[in-house]
């Protein structure tokens, strides 16, 4: 399966089954783990993850699922997963904020580049890298919290989707600093030339514009995932209160 290709299985499923959703989650995890992963891969992964949550939502809406999830033993598992899902909600919110900051940083860098201000360009690049590294910090505080709901397939699907979502966001955060590469000694960035020749500046501007688009695409992928997570939590809470 090509990691950059969107899966064709989910949109065609009228009544998604747990096994198909599990297969899609496994395929997505494989893509995330690829050494050739890119920002485009992450954007595609976010879209696919949204489809997965949509399918899980359909499964949860089935009468048999709602009855099962409201049983005493499974209610406890649902409550535990609701607590764990808050971590992912917070991660999505933090990622949206950092991506917005990074886009602003890139826009400021483009302005400095157009002015031909070498010092300002260097400062803006350093600022971008600091911001990008800060985006990784929330993931260092996360401990594994896999669900033990082996006998509740719906909750297990939610837990697996949550784990994949965390992995995807963490992978994206690791890619962000790498978008502006460093030289071997780390003293200068390859994006910057000592002499701002016109052709070189045009090339650098194109690189920055591509990076800005990539950041916007990531932001546009995280935002609907955030909404899906909130909707999933609402559905579970409605089941528990019914």
Coordinates of N, CA and C in Angstrom, one line a residue:
X1 N 0.8 -1.2 0.0 CA 0.0 0.0 0.0 C 0.9 1.2 0.0
X2 N 0.7 2.2 -0.9 CA 1.4 3.4 -0.9 C 0.9 4.3 0.2
X3 N 1.9 4.8 1.0 CA 1.5 5.6 2.2 C 0.8 6.9 1.8
X4 N 1.1 7.4 0.6 CA 0.5 8.7 0.3 C -0.8 8.6 -0.3
X5 N -1.2 7.4 -0.6 CA -2.5 7.2 -1.3 C -3.6 7.0 -0.2
X6 N -4.7 7.7 -0.4 CA -5.8 7.6 0.5 C -6.5 6.2 0.3
X7 N -6.8 5.6 1.5 CA -7.4 4.3 1.4 C -8.8 4.4 0.7
X8 N -9.1 3.4 -0.2 CA -10.3 3.5 -0.9 C -11.4 2.6 -0.2
X9 N -11.0 2.0 0.9 CA -11.9 1.0 1.6 C -13.0 1.7 2.4
X10 N -12.6 2.7 3.2 CA -13.6 3.3 4.1 C -14.8 4.0 3.5
X11 N -14.6 4.9 2.5 CA -15.7 5.6 1.9 C -16.8 4.7 1.3
X12 N -16.4 3.5 0.9 CA -17.3 2.6 0.2 C -18.1 1.7 1.2
X13 N -17.7 1.8 2.5 CA -18.3 0.9 3.5 C -19.7 1.4 3.9
X14 N -20.8 0.8 3.6 CA -22.0 1.3 4.1 C -22.3 0.8 5.5
X15 N -21.9 -0.3 5.9 CA -22.0 -0.8 7.3 C -20.6 -1.3 7.7
X16 N -19.8 -0.5 8.2 CA -18.4 -0.8 8.5 C -18.3 -1.9 9.6
X17 N -17.4 -2.8 9.4 CA -17.2 -3.9 10.4 C -16.0 -3.6 11.2
X18 N -15.9 -4.1 12.4 CA -14.8 -3.9 13.3 C -13.5 -4.4 12.6
X19 N -13.6 -5.5 11.9 CA -12.3 -6.1 11.3 C -11.8 -5.2 10.2
X20 N -12.6 -4.5 9.5 CA -12.2 -3.6 8.4 C -11.6 -2.4 9.0
X21 N -12.2 -1.9 10.1 CA -11.6 -0.7 10.7 C -10.3 -1.0 11.3
X22 N -10.1 -2.2 12.0 CA -8.9 -2.6 12.5 C -7.8 -2.7 11.4
X23 N -8.2 -3.2 10.3 CA -7.2 -3.4 9.2 C -6.7 -2.0 8.7
X24 N -7.7 -1.0 8.7 CA -7.3 0.3 8.2 C -6.4 1.0 9.2
X25 N -6.7 0.8 10.5 CA -5.8 1.3 11.6 C -4.4 0.7 11.5
X26 N -4.3 -0.6 11.2 CA -3.0 -1.2 11.1 C -2.2 -0.6 9.9
X27 N -3.0 -0.4 8.8 CA -2.3 0.1 7.6 C -1.8 1.5 7.8
X28 N -2.6 2.3 8.6 CA -2.2 3.7 8.9 C -1.0 3.7 9.8
X29 N -1.0 2.8 10.8 CA 0.2 2.8 11.7 C 1.5 2.4 10.9
X30 N 1.3 1.5 9.9 CA 2.5 1.1 9.1 C 3.0 2.3 8.3
X31 N 2.1 3.1 7.8 CA 2.5 4.3 7.0 C 3.2 5.3 8.0
X32 N 2.7 5.5 9.2 CA 3.3 6.4 10.1 C 4.8 6.0 10.5
X33 N 4.9 4.7 10.5 CA 6.2 4.1 10.9 C 7.3 4.1 9.8
X34 N 6.9 4.4 8.6 CA 7.8 4.4 7.5 C 8.9 5.4 7.6
X35 N 10.1 5.1 7.3 CA 11.2 6.0 7.4 C 11.1 7.2 6.3
X36 N 10.3 7.0 5.3 CA 10.1 8.0 4.3 C 8.9 8.9 4.5
X37 N 8.4 8.9 5.7 CA 7.2 9.7 6.0 C 7.5 11.1 5.7
X38 N 6.4 11.8 5.3 CA 6.5 13.3 4.9 C 5.3 14.0 5.5
X39 N 5.4 15.3 5.4 CA 4.2 16.1 5.8 C 3.0 15.7 5.0
X40 N 3.1 15.4 3.7 CA 2.0 15.0 2.9 C 1.4 13.7 3.4
X41 N 2.3 12.8 3.9 CA 1.9 11.5 4.5 C 1.0 11.8 5.7
X42 N 1.5 12.7 6.5 CA 0.8 13.1 7.8 C -0.6 13.7 7.4
X43 N -0.7 14.5 6.4 CA -1.9 15.1 6.1 C -2.9 14.1 5.6
X44 N -2.4 13.2 4.7 CA -3.3 12.1 4.3 C -3.7 11.2 5.4
X45 N -2.8 10.9 6.4 CA -3.1 10.1 7.5 C -4.2 10.8 8.4
X46 N -4.2 12.1 8.5 CA -5.2 12.8 9.3 C -6.6 12.6 8.6
X47 N -6.6 12.7 7.3 CA -7.9 12.5 6.5 C -8.4 11.1 6.7
X48 N -7.5 10.1 6.6 CA -7.9 8.7 6.8 C -8.3 8.4 8.2
X49 N -7.7 9.1 9.2 CA -8.1 8.9 10.6 C -9.5 9.4 10.8
X50 N -9.8 10.6 10.1 CA -11.1 11.1 10.2 C -12.2 10.1 9.7
X51 N -11.8 9.4 8.6 CA -12.7 8.4 8.0 C -12.9 7.3 9.0
X52 N -11.8 6.9 9.7 CA -11.9 5.8 10.6 C -12.8 6.2 11.8
X53 N -12.7 7.4 12.3 CA -13.6 7.8 13.4 C -15.0 7.9 12.9
X54 N -15.2 8.2 11.7 CA -16.6 8.2 11.2 C -17.2 6.8 11.2
X55 N -16.4 5.9 10.8 CA -16.9 4.5 10.8 C -17.1 4.0 12.2
X56 N -16.2 4.3 13.1 CA -16.5 3.9 14.5 C -17.7 4.5 15.0
X57 N -18.0 5.8 14.6 CA -19.2 6.4 15.0 C -20.5 5.7 14.5
X58 N -20.4 5.2 13.3 CA -21.5 4.4 12.7 C -21.7 3.1 13.5
X59 N -20.6 2.5 13.9 CA -20.6 1.2 14.7 C -21.3 1.5 16.0
X60 N -20.9 2.6 16.7 CA -21.4 3.0 18.0 C -22.9 3.3 17.9
X61 N -23.4 3.7 16.7 CA -24.8 4.1 16.6 C -25.7 2.9 16.4
X62 N -25.1 1.7 16.1 CA -25.9 0.5 16.0 C -26.6 0.2 17.3
X63 N -27.9 -0.2 17.3 CA -28.6 -0.5 18.6 C -27.9 -1.6 19.4
X64 N -27.3 -2.6 18.7 CA -26.6 -3.7 19.5 C -25.4 -3.1 20.2
X65 N -24.7 -2.1 19.6 CA -23.5 -1.5 20.2 C -24.0 -0.7 21.4
X66 N -25.0 0.1 21.2 CA -25.5 0.9 22.3 C -25.9 0.1 23.5
X67 N -26.6 -1.0 23.3 CA -27.0 -1.8 24.4 C -25.8 -2.4 25.1
X68 N -24.8 -2.9 24.3 CA -23.6 -3.5 24.9 C -22.8 -2.5 25.7
X69 N -22.6 -1.3 25.1 CA -21.8 -0.3 25.8 C -22.4 0.2 27.1
X70 N -23.7 0.0 27.2 CA -24.4 0.5 28.5 C -24.5 -0.5 29.6
X71 N -24.0 -1.8 29.3 CA -23.9 -2.8 30.3 C -22.9 -2.4 31.4
X72 N -23.2 -2.8 32.7 CA -22.3 -2.3 33.8 C -20.8 -2.5 33.6
X73 N -20.4 -3.7 33.2 CA -18.9 -3.9 33.0 C -18.4 -3.0 31.9
X74 N -19.1 -3.0 30.8 CA -18.6 -2.2 29.6 C -18.7 -0.7 29.9
X75 N -19.7 -0.3 30.7 CA -19.8 1.1 31.1 C -18.5 1.6 31.7
X76 N -17.9 0.8 32.5 CA -16.7 1.2 33.2 C -15.6 1.4 32.2
X77 N -15.5 0.5 31.2 CA -14.5 0.6 30.1 C -14.7 1.8 29.3
X78 N -16.0 2.1 29.0 CA -16.3 3.4 28.3 C -15.8 4.6 29.1
X79 N -16.1 4.6 30.4 CA -15.7 5.7 31.2 C -14.2 5.9 31.2
X80 N -13.5 4.8 31.3 CA -12.0 4.8 31.3 C -11.5 5.4 29.9
X81 N -12.1 4.9 28.8 CA -11.7 5.4 27.5 C -12.0 6.9 27.4
X82 N -13.1 7.3 27.9 CA -13.4 8.8 27.9 C -12.3 9.6 28.6
X83 N -11.8 9.1 29.7 CA -10.8 9.8 30.4 C -9.5 9.8 29.6
X84 N -9.2 8.7 29.0 CA -7.9 8.6 28.2 C -8.0 9.5 27.0
X85 N -9.2 9.6 26.4 CA -9.3 10.4 25.2 C -9.1 11.9 25.4
X86 N -9.2 12.4 26.6 CA -9.0 13.8 26.9 C -7.5 14.2 26.6
X87 N -6.6 13.2 26.8 CA -5.2 13.5 26.4 C -5.1 13.8 24.9
X88 N -5.8 13.0 24.1 CA -5.7 13.3 22.7 C -6.4 14.6 22.3
X89 N -7.5 14.9 22.9 CA -8.1 16.2 22.7 C -7.2 17.3 23.0
X90 N -6.5 17.2 24.1 CA -5.5 18.3 24.5 C -4.4 18.4 23.5
X91 N -3.9 17.2 23.0 CA -2.8 17.2 22.0 C -3.3 17.9 20.7
X92 N -4.5 17.6 20.3 CA -5.0 18.2 19.1 C -5.1 19.7 19.2
X93 N -5.5 20.2 20.4 CA -5.7 21.6 20.6 C -4.3 22.3 20.7
X94 N -3.3 21.6 21.3 CA -2.0 22.2 21.4 C -1.3 22.2 20.0
X95 N -1.5 21.2 19.2 CA -0.9 21.1 17.9 C -1.5 22.2 17.0
X96 N -2.8 22.5 17.1 CA -3.4 23.5 16.3 C -2.8 24.9 16.7
X97 N -2.5 25.1 17.9 CA -1.9 26.4 18.4 C -0.5 26.5 17.8
X98 N 0.3 25.4 17.9 CA 1.7 25.5 17.5 C 1.8 25.7 16.0
X99 N 0.9 25.0 15.2 CA 0.9 25.1 13.8 C 0.6 26.6 13.4
X100 N -0.4 27.2 14.1 CA -0.7 28.6 13.8 C 0.5 29.5 14.0
X101 N 1.2 29.2 15.1 CA 2.4 30.0 15.5 C 3.5 29.8 14.4
X102 N 3.7 28.6 14.0 CA 4.7 28.2 13.0 C 4.4 28.9 11.6
X103 N 3.1 28.9 11.3 CA 2.8 29.6 10.0 C 3.1 31.1 10.1
X104 N 2.8 31.7 11.2 CA 3.2 33.1 11.4 C 4.7 33.3 11.3
X105 N 5.4 32.4 11.9 CA 6.9 32.5 11.9 C 7.4 32.4 10.5
X106 N 6.9 31.5 9.7 CA 7.3 31.4 8.3 C 6.9 32.6 7.5
X107 N 5.8 33.2 7.7 CA 5.4 34.4 7.0 C 6.4 35.6 7.4
X108 N 6.8 35.6 8.6 CA 7.8 36.7 9.0 C 9.1 36.4 8.4
X109 N 9.5 35.1 8.2 CA 10.7 34.8 7.6 C 10.7 35.1 6.1
X110 N 9.6 35.0 5.5 CA 9.5 35.3 4.1 C 9.7 36.9 3.9
X111 N 9.1 37.6 4.8 CA 9.2 39.1 4.7 C 10.7 39.5 4.9
X112 N 11.4 38.9 5.8 CA 12.8 39.2 6.1 C 13.6 38.8 4.9
X113 N 13.3 37.7 4.2 CA 14.0 37.2 3.0 C 13.8 38.2 1.9
X114 N 12.6 38.7 1.7 CA 12.4 39.7 0.6 C 13.1 41.0 0.9
X115 N 13.3 41.4 2.1 CA 14.0 42.6 2.4 C 15.5 42.4 2.3
X116 N 16.0 41.1 2.2 CA 17.4 40.9 2.0 C 18.1 41.1 3.3
X117 N 17.4 40.9 4.5 CA 18.0 41.1 5.8 C 18.6 39.8 6.3
X118 N 19.9 39.6 6.1 CA 20.5 38.3 6.4 C 20.4 38.0 7.9
X119 N 20.6 39.0 8.8 CA 20.5 38.8 10.2 C 19.1 38.4 10.6
X120 N 18.1 39.2 10.1 CA 16.7 38.9 10.5 C 16.3 37.5 10.0
X121 N 16.8 37.1 8.8 CA 16.4 35.8 8.3 C 17.0 34.7 9.3
X122 N 18.2 34.9 9.7 CA 18.8 33.9 10.6 C 18.0 33.8 11.9
X123 N 17.6 35.0 12.5 CA 16.9 35.0 13.7 C 15.5 34.3 13.5
X124 N 14.9 34.6 12.4 CA 13.5 34.0 12.2 C 13.6 32.5 12.0
X125 N 14.7 32.0 11.4 CA 14.9 30.6 11.3 C 15.1 29.9 12.6
X126 N 15.9 30.6 13.5 CA 16.1 30.0 14.8 C 14.8 30.1 15.6
X127 N 14.0 31.1 15.4 CA 12.7 31.2 16.1 C 11.8 30.1 15.6
X128 N 11.8 29.8 14.3 CA 11.0 28.7 13.8 C 11.4 27.4 14.4
X129 N 12.7 27.1 14.5 CA 13.1 25.8 15.0 C 12.8 25.7 16.5
X130 N 12.9 26.8 17.3 CA 12.5 26.7 18.7 C 11.0 26.4 18.8
X131 N 10.2 27.0 18.0 CA 8.8 26.8 18.1 C 8.5 25.3 17.7
X132 N 9.1 24.9 16.7 CA 8.9 23.5 16.2 C 9.3 22.5 17.2
X133 N 10.4 22.7 18.0 CA 10.8 21.8 19.0 C 9.8 21.8 20.2
X134 N 9.3 23.0 20.5 CA 8.3 23.1 21.5 C 7.0 22.3 21.3
X135 N 6.7 22.1 20.0 CA 5.6 21.3 19.6 C 5.7 19.8 20.0
X136 N 7.0 19.4 20.2 CA 7.3 18.0 20.6 C 7.1 17.8 22.1
X137 N 7.2 18.8 22.9 CA 7.2 18.6 24.3 C 6.0 17.9 24.9
X138 N 4.8 18.2 24.5 CA 3.6 17.5 25.1 C 3.7 16.0 25.0
X139 N 4.3 15.5 23.9 CA 4.4 14.1 23.7 C 5.4 13.4 24.7
X140 N 6.3 14.1 25.2 CA 7.3 13.5 26.1 C 6.7 13.2 27.5
X141 N 5.6 13.9 27.7 CA 4.9 13.7 29.0 C 3.9 12.5 29.0
X142 N 3.6 12.0 27.8 CA 2.6 11.0 27.7 C 3.1 9.6 28.0
X143 N 2.4 8.9 28.8 CA 2.7 7.5 29.1 C 1.7 6.6 28.4
X144 N 2.1 5.4 28.0 CA 1.2 4.5 27.3 C 0.0 4.2 28.1
X145 N -1.2 4.3 27.5 CA -2.4 4.1 28.2 C -3.4 3.3 27.3
X146 N -2.9 2.1 26.9 CA -3.7 1.2 26.1 C -4.9 0.6 26.9
X147 N -6.0 0.5 26.2 CA -7.2 0.0 26.9 C -7.0 -1.5 27.1
X148 N -7.7 -2.0 28.2 CA -7.7 -3.5 28.5 C -9.0 -4.1 28.1
X149 N -9.8 -3.3 27.3 CA -11.2 -3.8 27.0 C -11.2 -4.8 25.8
X150 N -10.5 -5.9 26.1 CA -10.4 -6.9 25.0 C -11.8 -7.5 24.7
X151 N -12.7 -7.5 25.6 CA -14.0 -8.1 25.4 C -15.0 -7.1 25.0
X152 N -14.6 -5.9 24.7 CA -15.5 -4.8 24.2 C -14.9 -4.3 23.0
X153 N -15.3 -4.8 21.8 CA -14.6 -4.4 20.6 C -14.7 -3.0 20.2
X154 N -15.9 -2.4 20.5 CA -16.1 -1.0 20.1 C -15.1 -0.1 20.9
X155 N -15.0 -0.3 22.2 CA -14.0 0.4 23.1 C -12.6 0.2 22.6
X156 N -12.3 -1.1 22.2 CA -11.0 -1.4 21.7 C -10.7 -0.6 20.5
X157 N -11.6 -0.5 19.6 CA -11.4 0.3 18.4 C -11.1 1.7 18.7
X158 N -11.9 2.3 19.6 CA -11.6 3.7 20.0 C -10.2 3.8 20.6
X159 N -9.8 2.8 21.4 CA -8.5 2.9 22.0 C -7.4 2.8 21.0
X160 N -7.6 1.9 20.0 CA -6.6 1.7 18.9 C -6.5 3.0 18.1
X161 N -7.7 3.6 17.8 CA -7.7 4.8 17.0 C -7.0 5.9 17.8
X162 N -7.2 6.0 19.1 CA -6.5 7.0 19.9 C -5.0 6.8 19.8
X163 N -4.5 5.6 20.0 CA -3.1 5.3 20.0 C -2.5 5.7 18.6
X164 N -3.2 5.4 17.5 CA -2.7 5.7 16.2 C -2.7 7.3 16.0
X165 N -3.7 7.9 16.5 CA -3.8 9.4 16.4 C -2.6 10.1 17.2
X166 N -2.3 9.6 18.4 CA -1.2 10.1 19.1 C 0.1 9.9 18.4
X167 N 0.3 8.7 17.8 CA 1.5 8.4 17.0 C 1.6 9.3 15.8
X168 N 0.5 9.5 15.2 CA 0.5 10.4 14.0 C 0.9 11.8 14.3
X169 N 0.3 12.4 15.4 CA 0.6 13.7 15.8 C 2.0 13.9 16.3
X170 N 2.5 12.9 17.0 CA 3.9 12.9 17.4 C 4.8 12.8 16.3
X171 N 4.6 12.0 15.3 CA 5.4 11.9 14.1 C 5.4 13.2 13.3
X172 N 4.3 13.9 13.2 CA 4.2 15.2 12.6 C 5.0 16.2 13.3
X173 N 5.0 16.2 14.6 CA 5.7 17.1 15.4 C 7.2 16.9 15.2
X174 N 7.7 15.7 15.0 CA 9.1 15.4 14.8 C 9.6 15.9 13.4
X175 N 8.6 16.0 12.5 CA 9.0 16.4 11.1 C 9.2 17.9 11.1
X176 N 8.5 18.7 11.9 CA 8.4 20.1 11.8 C 9.8 20.8 11.9
X177 N 10.7 20.5 12.8 CA 12.0 21.1 12.8 C 12.8 20.8 11.6
X178 N 12.6 19.6 11.0 CA 13.4 19.1 9.9 C 13.1 19.8 8.6
X179 N 12.0 20.6 8.6 CA 11.7 21.3 7.3 C 12.6 22.4 6.9
X180 N 13.4 22.9 7.9 CA 14.5 23.8 7.7 C 15.8 23.1 8.1
X181 N 16.5 22.6 7.1 CA 17.7 21.7 7.4 C 18.9 22.5 7.8
X182 N 19.8 21.8 8.6 CA 21.0 22.4 9.1 C 22.2 21.9 8.3
X183 N 23.3 22.6 8.4 CA 24.5 22.1 7.9 C 25.1 21.2 8.9
X184 N 26.2 20.5 8.5 CA 26.8 19.5 9.4 C 27.3 20.1 10.7
X185 N 27.8 21.3 10.7 CA 28.2 21.8 12.0 C 27.2 22.6 12.7
X186 N 26.0 22.7 12.1 CA 24.9 23.4 12.8 C 25.0 24.9 12.9
X187 N 26.0 25.5 12.4 CA 26.2 26.9 12.5 C 25.4 27.7 11.6
X188 N 25.1 27.2 10.4 CA 24.3 27.9 9.4 C 23.3 26.9 8.8
X189 N 22.2 27.5 8.3 CA 21.1 26.7 7.8 C 21.2 26.7 6.2
X190 N 21.0 25.6 5.6 CA 21.1 25.5 4.2 C 20.1 26.4 3.5
X191 N 19.0 26.8 4.2 CA 18.0 27.6 3.5 C 18.6 29.0 3.3
X192 N 19.7 29.4 4.0 CA 20.2 30.7 3.9 C 21.5 30.7 3.1
X193 N 21.7 31.6 2.2 CA 22.9 31.8 1.5 C 23.6 33.1 2.0
X194 N 24.9 33.2 1.9 CA 25.6 34.4 2.4 C 25.3 35.6 1.5
X195 N 25.1 35.3 0.3 CA 24.8 36.4 -0.7 C 23.4 36.2 -1.3
X196 N 22.6 37.2 -1.2 CA 21.2 37.0 -1.6 C 21.1 37.3 -3.1
X197 N 21.5 36.4 -3.9 CA 21.4 36.5 -5.3 C 19.9 36.3 -5.7
X198 N 19.4 37.0 -6.7 CA 18.0 37.0 -7.1 C 17.5 35.6 -7.3
X199 N 18.2 34.8 -8.0 CA 17.7 33.4 -8.3 C 17.6 32.6 -7.0
X200 N 18.6 32.8 -6.2 CA 18.6 32.0 -4.9 C 17.4 32.4 -4.0
X201 N 17.1 33.7 -4.0 CA 16.0 34.2 -3.2 C 14.7 33.7 -3.7
X202 N 14.5 33.6 -5.0 CA 13.3 33.1 -5.6 C 13.1 31.6 -5.1
X203 N 14.2 30.9 -5.2 CA 14.2 29.4 -4.8 C 13.8 29.3 -3.3
X204 N 14.4 30.2 -2.5 CA 14.1 30.1 -1.0 C 12.7 30.5 -0.8
X205 N 12.2 31.5 -1.5 CA 10.8 31.9 -1.3 C 9.8 30.7 -1.7
X206 N 10.2 30.0 -2.7 CA 9.4 28.9 -3.1 C 9.4 27.8 -2.0
X207 N 10.5 27.6 -1.4 CA 10.6 26.6 -0.3 C 9.7 27.0 0.8
X208 N 9.8 28.2 1.2 CA 9.0 28.7 2.3 C 7.5 28.7 2.0
X209 N 7.1 29.0 0.8 CA 5.7 28.9 0.4 C 5.2 27.5 0.5
X210 N 6.1 26.6 0.1 CA 5.7 25.1 0.2 C 5.5 24.7 1.6
X211 N 6.4 25.2 2.5 CA 6.4 24.9 3.9 C 5.1 25.5 4.5
X212 N 4.8 26.7 4.2 CA 3.6 27.3 4.7 C 2.4 26.6 4.3
X213 N 2.3 26.1 3.0 CA 1.2 25.3 2.6 C 1.1 24.0 3.4
X214 N 2.2 23.4 3.6 CA 2.3 22.1 4.4 C 1.7 22.3 5.8
X215 N 2.2 23.4 6.4 CA 1.7 23.7 7.8 C 0.2 23.9 7.8
X216 N -0.3 24.7 6.7 CA -1.8 24.9 6.6 C -2.5 23.6 6.4
X217 N -2.0 22.7 5.6 CA -2.6 21.4 5.4 C -2.7 20.6 6.7
X218 N -1.6 20.6 7.4 CA -1.6 19.9 8.7 C -2.7 20.5 9.6
X219 N -2.7 21.8 9.7 CA -3.7 22.5 10.5 C -5.1 22.2 10.1
X220 N -5.3 22.1 8.8 CA -6.7 21.8 8.3 C -7.0 20.3 8.5
X221 N -6.0 19.5 8.7 CA -6.2 18.1 9.1 C -6.5 17.8 10.5
X222 N -5.8 18.6 11.4 CA -6.0 18.4 12.8 C -7.3 18.9 13.3
X223 N -7.8 20.0 12.7 CA -9.0 20.7 13.2 C -10.2 19.8 13.0
X224 N -10.4 19.1 11.9 CA -11.6 18.2 11.8 C -11.4 16.9 12.7
X225 N -10.1 16.5 12.9 CA -9.9 15.4 13.8 C -10.4 15.8 15.2
X226 N -10.0 17.0 15.6 CA -10.5 17.5 16.9 C -12.0 17.4 17.0
X227 N -12.7 17.9 16.0 CA -14.1 17.9 16.0 C -14.7 16.4 16.1
X228 N -14.0 15.5 15.4 CA -14.4 14.1 15.4 C -14.3 13.5 16.8
X229 N -13.2 13.9 17.5 CA -13.0 13.4 18.8 C -14.1 13.9 19.8
X230 N -14.4 15.2 19.6 CA -15.4 15.8 20.5 C -16.8 15.1 20.2
X231 N -17.1 14.8 18.9 CA -18.3 14.2 18.6 C -18.4 12.7 19.2
X232 N -17.2 12.1 19.1 CA -17.1 10.7 19.6 C -17.4 10.7 21.1
X233 N -16.8 11.7 21.8 CA -17.0 11.8 23.3 C -18.5 12.1 23.6
X234 N -19.1 12.9 22.8 CA -20.5 13.2 23.0 C -21.4 12.0 22.8
X235 N -21.1 11.2 21.8 CA -21.8 10.0 21.5 C -21.7 9.0 22.7
X236 N -20.5 8.8 23.2 CA -20.3 7.9 24.3 C -21.0 8.4 25.6
X237 N -21.0 9.7 25.8 CA -21.7 10.2 27.0 C -23.2 10.1 26.9
X238 N -23.7 10.2 25.6 CA -25.1 10.0 25.4 C -25.5 8.6 25.7
X239 N -24.7 7.6 25.3 CA -24.9 6.2 25.5 C -24.9 5.9 27.0
X240 N -24.0 6.5 27.7 CA -23.9 6.3 29.2 C -25.1 6.9 29.9
X241 N -25.6 8.0 29.4 CA -26.8 8.7 30.1 C -28.1 8.1 29.6
X242 N -28.2 7.3 28.6 CA -29.4 6.8 28.2 C -30.0 5.7 29.1

